């Protein structure tokens, strides 16, 4: 199902982002849960996008003639 490295990185990054956001929500006890969730999701999405985009560029260069 996930044969390409780009799809694997995207799936793994999404799972890690969801886990970290959930843990951040559980740990946040000062009433700022919405802000912590937004921050976690934003950072996780940026990191996942950067890693996935980098993998996509590497794969594209390798397959170029």
PDB file of N, CA and C in Angstrom:
ATOM      1  N   UNK A   1       0.812  -1.186   0.000  1.00  0.00           N
ATOM      2  CA  UNK A   1       0.000   0.000   0.000  1.00  0.00           C
ATOM      3  C   UNK A   1       0.864   1.263   0.000  1.00  0.00           C
ATOM      4  N   UNK A   2       1.835   1.353   0.909  1.00  0.00           N
ATOM      5  CA  UNK A   2       2.721   2.517   0.968  1.00  0.00           C
ATOM      6  C   UNK A   2       4.080   2.136   0.397  1.00  0.00           C
ATOM      7  N   UNK A   3       4.157   2.065  -0.899  1.00  0.00           N
ATOM      8  CA  UNK A   3       5.389   1.595  -1.530  1.00  0.00           C
ATOM      9  C   UNK A   3       6.430   2.694  -1.664  1.00  0.00           C
ATOM     10  N   UNK A   4       6.017   3.929  -1.883  1.00  0.00           N
ATOM     11  CA  UNK A   4       7.014   4.980  -2.084  1.00  0.00           C
ATOM     12  C   UNK A   4       7.439   5.577  -0.749  1.00  0.00           C
ATOM     13  N   UNK A   5       8.700   6.002  -0.653  1.00  0.00           N
ATOM     14  CA  UNK A   5       9.187   6.624   0.583  1.00  0.00           C
ATOM     15  C   UNK A   5       8.433   7.903   0.944  1.00  0.00           C
ATOM     16  N   UNK A   6       7.932   8.608  -0.056  1.00  0.00           N
ATOM     17  CA  UNK A   6       7.209   9.849   0.204  1.00  0.00           C
ATOM     18  C   UNK A   6       5.917   9.540   0.959  1.00  0.00           C
ATOM     19  N   UNK A   7       5.187   8.536   0.510  1.00  0.00           N
ATOM     20  CA  UNK A   7       3.936   8.175   1.184  1.00  0.00           C
ATOM     21  C   UNK A   7       4.208   7.626   2.579  1.00  0.00           C
ATOM     22  N   UNK A   8       5.283   6.866   2.725  1.00  0.00           N
ATOM     23  CA  UNK A   8       5.632   6.335   4.042  1.00  0.00           C
ATOM     24  C   UNK A   8       5.966   7.472   5.005  1.00  0.00           C
ATOM     25  N   UNK A   9       6.782   8.439   4.556  1.00  0.00           N
ATOM     26  CA  UNK A   9       7.139   9.574   5.413  1.00  0.00           C
ATOM     27  C   UNK A   9       5.915  10.399   5.783  1.00  0.00           C
ATOM     28  N   UNK A  10       5.019  10.582   4.838  1.00  0.00           N
ATOM     29  CA  UNK A  10       3.805  11.344   5.107  1.00  0.00           C
ATOM     30  C   UNK A  10       2.934  10.628   6.136  1.00  0.00           C
ATOM     31  N   UNK A  11       2.778   9.316   5.994  1.00  0.00           N
ATOM     32  CA  UNK A  11       1.968   8.555   6.942  1.00  0.00           C
ATOM     33  C   UNK A  11       2.600   8.538   8.335  1.00  0.00           C
ATOM     34  N   UNK A  12       3.902   8.293   8.401  1.00  0.00           N
ATOM     35  CA  UNK A  12       4.592   8.257   9.695  1.00  0.00           C
ATOM     36  C   UNK A  12       4.553   9.626  10.363  1.00  0.00           C
ATOM     37  N   UNK A  13       4.796  10.678   9.600  1.00  0.00           N
ATOM     38  CA  UNK A  13       4.760  12.035  10.140  1.00  0.00           C
ATOM     39  C   UNK A  13       3.388  12.416  10.654  1.00  0.00           C
ATOM     40  N   UNK A  14       2.345  11.996   9.950  1.00  0.00           N
ATOM     41  CA  UNK A  14       0.984  12.294  10.392  1.00  0.00           C
ATOM     42  C   UNK A  14       0.672  11.586  11.705  1.00  0.00           C
ATOM     43  N   UNK A  15       1.077  10.328  11.816  1.00  0.00           N
ATOM     44  CA  UNK A  15       0.838   9.578  13.051  1.00  0.00           C
ATOM     45  C   UNK A  15       1.605  10.211  14.214  1.00  0.00           C
ATOM     46  N   UNK A  16       2.863  10.556  13.995  1.00  0.00           N
ATOM     47  CA  UNK A  16       3.661  11.180  15.056  1.00  0.00           C
ATOM     48  C   UNK A  16       3.052  12.520  15.472  1.00  0.00           C
ATOM     49  N   UNK A  17       2.593  13.307  14.505  1.00  0.00           N
ATOM     50  CA  UNK A  17       1.974  14.596  14.817  1.00  0.00           C
ATOM     51  C   UNK A  17       0.728  14.407  15.675  1.00  0.00           C
ATOM     52  N   UNK A  18      -0.091  13.433  15.336  1.00  0.00           N
ATOM     53  CA  UNK A  18      -1.312  13.186  16.109  1.00  0.00           C
ATOM     54  C   UNK A  18      -0.976  12.730  17.520  1.00  0.00           C
ATOM     55  N   UNK A  19       0.018  11.847  17.657  1.00  0.00           N
ATOM     56  CA  UNK A  19       0.409  11.367  18.985  1.00  0.00           C
ATOM     57  C   UNK A  19       0.950  12.515  19.844  1.00  0.00           C
ATOM     58  N   UNK A  20       1.826  13.330  19.282  1.00  0.00           N
ATOM     59  CA  UNK A  20       2.400  14.448  20.046  1.00  0.00           C
ATOM     60  C   UNK A  20       1.310  15.459  20.418  1.00  0.00           C
ATOM     61  N   UNK A  21       0.384  15.740  19.499  1.00  0.00           N
ATOM     62  CA  UNK A  21      -0.693  16.675  19.807  1.00  0.00           C
ATOM     63  C   UNK A  21      -1.583  16.131  20.921  1.00  0.00           C
ATOM     64  N   UNK A  22      -1.847  14.833  20.890  1.00  0.00           N
ATOM     65  CA  UNK A  22      -2.664  14.227  21.939  1.00  0.00           C
ATOM     66  C   UNK A  22      -1.959  14.287  23.286  1.00  0.00           C
ATOM     67  N   UNK A  23      -0.682  13.957  23.308  1.00  0.00           N
ATOM     68  CA  UNK A  23       0.075  14.026  24.557  1.00  0.00           C
ATOM     69  C   UNK A  23       0.145  15.456  25.084  1.00  0.00           C
ATOM     70  N   UNK A  24       0.302  16.418  24.202  1.00  0.00           N
ATOM     71  CA  UNK A  24       0.352  17.816  24.618  1.00  0.00           C
ATOM     72  C   UNK A  24      -0.977  18.232  25.238  1.00  0.00           C
ATOM     73  N   UNK A  25      -2.074  17.765  24.670  1.00  0.00           N
ATOM     74  CA  UNK A  25      -3.395  18.077  25.220  1.00  0.00           C
ATOM     75  C   UNK A  25      -3.565  17.476  26.609  1.00  0.00           C
ATOM     76  N   UNK A  26      -3.051  16.275  26.810  1.00  0.00           N
ATOM     77  CA  UNK A  26      -3.180  15.609  28.109  1.00  0.00           C
ATOM     78  C   UNK A  26      -2.315  16.306  29.151  1.00  0.00           C
ATOM     79  N   UNK A  27      -1.111  16.699  28.752  1.00  0.00           N
ATOM     80  CA  UNK A  27      -0.171  17.313  29.692  1.00  0.00           C
ATOM     81  C   UNK A  27      -0.556  18.753  30.041  1.00  0.00           C
ATOM     82  N   UNK A  28      -1.110  19.491  29.086  1.00  0.00           N
ATOM     83  CA  UNK A  28      -1.456  20.903  29.333  1.00  0.00           C
ATOM     84  C   UNK A  28      -2.520  20.986  30.410  1.00  0.00           C
ATOM     85  N   UNK A  29      -2.166  21.601  31.532  1.00  0.00           N
ATOM     86  CA  UNK A  29      -3.094  21.679  32.648  1.00  0.00           C
ATOM     87  C   UNK A  29      -3.425  23.112  33.060  1.00  0.00           C
ATOM     88  N   UNK A  30      -2.916  24.068  32.335  1.00  0.00           N
ATOM     89  CA  UNK A  30      -3.133  25.456  32.731  1.00  0.00           C
ATOM     90  C   UNK A  30      -4.283  26.127  31.980  1.00  0.00           C
ATOM     91  N   UNK A  31      -5.111  25.364  31.300  1.00  0.00           N
ATOM     92  CA  UNK A  31      -6.265  25.925  30.610  1.00  0.00           C
ATOM     93  C   UNK A  31      -6.001  26.401  29.204  1.00  0.00           C
ATOM     94  N   UNK A  32      -4.798  26.252  28.718  1.00  0.00           N
ATOM     95  CA  UNK A  32      -4.464  26.715  27.366  1.00  0.00           C
ATOM     96  C   UNK A  32      -4.400  25.541  26.393  1.00  0.00           C
ATOM     97  N   UNK A  33      -5.309  24.596  26.531  1.00  0.00           N
ATOM     98  CA  UNK A  33      -5.263  23.393  25.709  1.00  0.00           C
ATOM     99  C   UNK A  33      -5.444  23.693  24.223  1.00  0.00           C
ATOM    100  N   UNK A  34      -6.322  24.620  23.882  1.00  0.00           N
ATOM    101  CA  UNK A  34      -6.542  24.946  22.469  1.00  0.00           C
ATOM    102  C   UNK A  34      -5.278  25.536  21.851  1.00  0.00           C
ATOM    103  N   UNK A  35      -4.605  26.412  22.579  1.00  0.00           N
ATOM    104  CA  UNK A  35      -3.367  27.022  22.072  1.00  0.00           C
ATOM    105  C   UNK A  35      -2.265  25.981  21.928  1.00  0.00           C
ATOM    106  N   UNK A  36      -2.145  25.097  22.908  1.00  0.00           N
ATOM    107  CA  UNK A  36      -1.135  24.038  22.839  1.00  0.00           C
ATOM    108  C   UNK A  36      -1.408  23.088  21.679  1.00  0.00           C
ATOM    109  N   UNK A  37      -2.662  22.748  21.464  1.00  0.00           N
ATOM    110  CA  UNK A  37      -3.024  21.859  20.354  1.00  0.00           C
ATOM    111  C   UNK A  37      -2.692  22.513  19.024  1.00  0.00           C
ATOM    112  N   UNK A  38      -3.050  23.765  18.887  1.00  0.00           N
ATOM    113  CA  UNK A  38      -2.771  24.486  17.637  1.00  0.00           C
ATOM    114  C   UNK A  38      -1.269  24.559  17.375  1.00  0.00           C
ATOM    115  N   UNK A  39      -0.493  24.845  18.416  1.00  0.00           N
ATOM    116  CA  UNK A  39       0.961  24.938  18.275  1.00  0.00           C
ATOM    117  C   UNK A  39       1.558  23.574  17.894  1.00  0.00           C
ATOM    118  N   UNK A  40       1.105  22.513  18.553  1.00  0.00           N
ATOM    119  CA  UNK A  40       1.612  21.166  18.266  1.00  0.00           C
ATOM    120  C   UNK A  40       1.291  20.750  16.838  1.00  0.00           C
ATOM    121  N   UNK A  41       0.055  20.986  16.419  1.00  0.00           N
ATOM    122  CA  UNK A  41      -0.342  20.611  15.065  1.00  0.00           C
ATOM    123  C   UNK A  41       0.415  21.415  14.014  1.00  0.00           C
ATOM    124  N   UNK A  42       0.652  22.695  14.286  1.00  0.00           N
ATOM    125  CA  UNK A  42       1.368  23.538  13.333  1.00  0.00           C
ATOM    126  C   UNK A  42       2.821  23.073  13.189  1.00  0.00           C
ATOM    127  N   UNK A  43       3.484  22.844  14.311  1.00  0.00           N
ATOM    128  CA  UNK A  43       4.877  22.413  14.260  1.00  0.00           C
ATOM    129  C   UNK A  43       4.990  21.026  13.619  1.00  0.00           C
ATOM    130  N   UNK A  44       4.108  20.118  14.017  1.00  0.00           N
ATOM    131  CA  UNK A  44       4.122  18.773  13.440  1.00  0.00           C
ATOM    132  C   UNK A  44       3.870  18.780  11.942  1.00  0.00           C
ATOM    133  N   UNK A  45       2.932  19.612  11.513  1.00  0.00           N
ATOM    134  CA  UNK A  45       2.632  19.696  10.081  1.00  0.00           C
ATOM    135  C   UNK A  45       3.807  20.278   9.299  1.00  0.00           C
ATOM    136  N   UNK A  46       4.467  21.285   9.867  1.00  0.00           N
ATOM    137  CA  UNK A  46       5.625  21.876   9.183  1.00  0.00           C
ATOM    138  C   UNK A  46       6.773  20.882   9.062  1.00  0.00           C
ATOM    139  N   UNK A  47       7.048  20.148  10.129  1.00  0.00           N
ATOM    140  CA  UNK A  47       8.128  19.163  10.086  1.00  0.00           C
ATOM    141  C   UNK A  47       7.788  18.039   9.116  1.00  0.00           C
ATOM    142  N   UNK A  48       6.552  17.541   9.177  1.00  0.00           N
ATOM    143  CA  UNK A  48       6.129  16.484   8.263  1.00  0.00           C
ATOM    144  C   UNK A  48       6.207  16.954   6.816  1.00  0.00           C
ATOM    145  N   UNK A  49       5.768  18.170   6.561  1.00  0.00           N
ATOM    146  CA  UNK A  49       5.828  18.714   5.203  1.00  0.00           C
ATOM    147  C   UNK A  49       7.254  18.875   4.709  1.00  0.00           C
ATOM    148  N   UNK A  50       8.148  19.314   5.586  1.00  0.00           N
ATOM    149  CA  UNK A  50       9.549  19.495   5.194  1.00  0.00           C
ATOM    150  C   UNK A  50      10.204  18.156   4.875  1.00  0.00           C
ATOM    151  N   UNK A  51       9.987  17.163   5.734  1.00  0.00           N
ATOM    152  CA  UNK A  51      10.594  15.847   5.501  1.00  0.00           C
ATOM    153  C   UNK A  51      10.002  15.201   4.255  1.00  0.00           C
ATOM    154  N   UNK A  52       8.693  15.282   4.094  1.00  0.00           N
ATOM    155  CA  UNK A  52       8.045  14.687   2.922  1.00  0.00           C
ATOM    156  C   UNK A  52       8.474  15.396   1.645  1.00  0.00           C
ATOM    157  N   UNK A  53       8.541  16.721   1.688  1.00  0.00           N
ATOM    158  CA  UNK A  53       8.989  17.479   0.515  1.00  0.00           C
ATOM    159  C   UNK A  53      10.432  17.174   0.155  1.00  0.00           C
ATOM    160  N   UNK A  54      11.289  17.055   1.167  1.00  0.00           N
ATOM    161  CA  UNK A  54      12.683  16.695   0.905  1.00  0.00           C
ATOM    162  C   UNK A  54      12.809  15.315   0.286  1.00  0.00           C
ATOM    163  N   UNK A  55      12.044  14.369   0.798  1.00  0.00           N
ATOM    164  CA  UNK A  55      12.059  13.015   0.230  1.00  0.00           C
ATOM    165  C   UNK A  55      11.549  13.023  -1.198  1.00  0.00           C
ATOM    166  N   UNK A  56      10.511  13.800  -1.458  1.00  0.00           N
ATOM    167  CA  UNK A  56       9.962  13.890  -2.800  1.00  0.00           C
ATOM    168  C   UNK A  56      10.994  14.463  -3.773  1.00  0.00           C
ATOM    169  N   UNK A  57      11.718  15.512  -3.338  1.00  0.00           N
ATOM    170  CA  UNK A  57      12.749  16.099  -4.200  1.00  0.00           C
ATOM    171  C   UNK A  57      13.874  15.112  -4.485  1.00  0.00           C
ATOM    172  N   UNK A  58      14.303  14.371  -3.465  1.00  0.00           N
ATOM    173  CA  UNK A  58      15.364  13.384  -3.655  1.00  0.00           C
ATOM    174  C   UNK A  58      14.905  12.294  -4.624  1.00  0.00           C
ATOM    175  N   UNK A  59      13.699  11.812  -4.451  1.00  0.00           N
ATOM    176  CA  UNK A  59      13.165  10.772  -5.354  1.00  0.00           C
ATOM    177  C   UNK A  59      13.042  11.292  -6.776  1.00  0.00           C
ATOM    178  N   UNK A  60      12.635  12.552  -6.905  1.00  0.00           N
ATOM    179  CA  UNK A  60      12.474  13.129  -8.237  1.00  0.00           C
ATOM    180  C   UNK A  60      13.832  13.261  -8.948  1.00  0.00           C
ATOM    181  N   UNK A  61      14.849  13.661  -8.196  1.00  0.00           N
ATOM    182  CA  UNK A  61      16.187  13.794  -8.799  1.00  0.00           C
ATOM    183  C   UNK A  61      16.766  12.450  -9.183  1.00  0.00           C
ATOM    184  N   UNK A  62      16.521  11.441  -8.373  1.00  0.00           N
ATOM    185  CA  UNK A  62      17.042  10.101  -8.671  1.00  0.00           C
ATOM    186  C   UNK A  62      16.390   9.510  -9.911  1.00  0.00           C
ATOM    187  N   UNK A  63      15.112   9.824 -10.124  1.00  0.00           N
ATOM    188  CA  UNK A  63      14.407   9.239 -11.267  1.00  0.00           C
ATOM    189  C   UNK A  63      14.603  10.042 -12.536  1.00  0.00           C
ATOM    190  N   UNK A  64      15.199  11.216 -12.440  1.00  0.00           N
ATOM    191  CA  UNK A  64      15.422  12.040 -13.631  1.00  0.00           C
ATOM    192  C   UNK A  64      16.520  11.419 -14.493  1.00  0.00           C
ATOM    193  N   UNK A  65      16.366  11.523 -15.788  1.00  0.00           N
ATOM    194  CA  UNK A  65      17.363  10.931 -16.707  1.00  0.00           C
ATOM    195  C   UNK A  65      18.691  11.648 -16.714  1.00  0.00           C
TER     196      UNK A  65
END
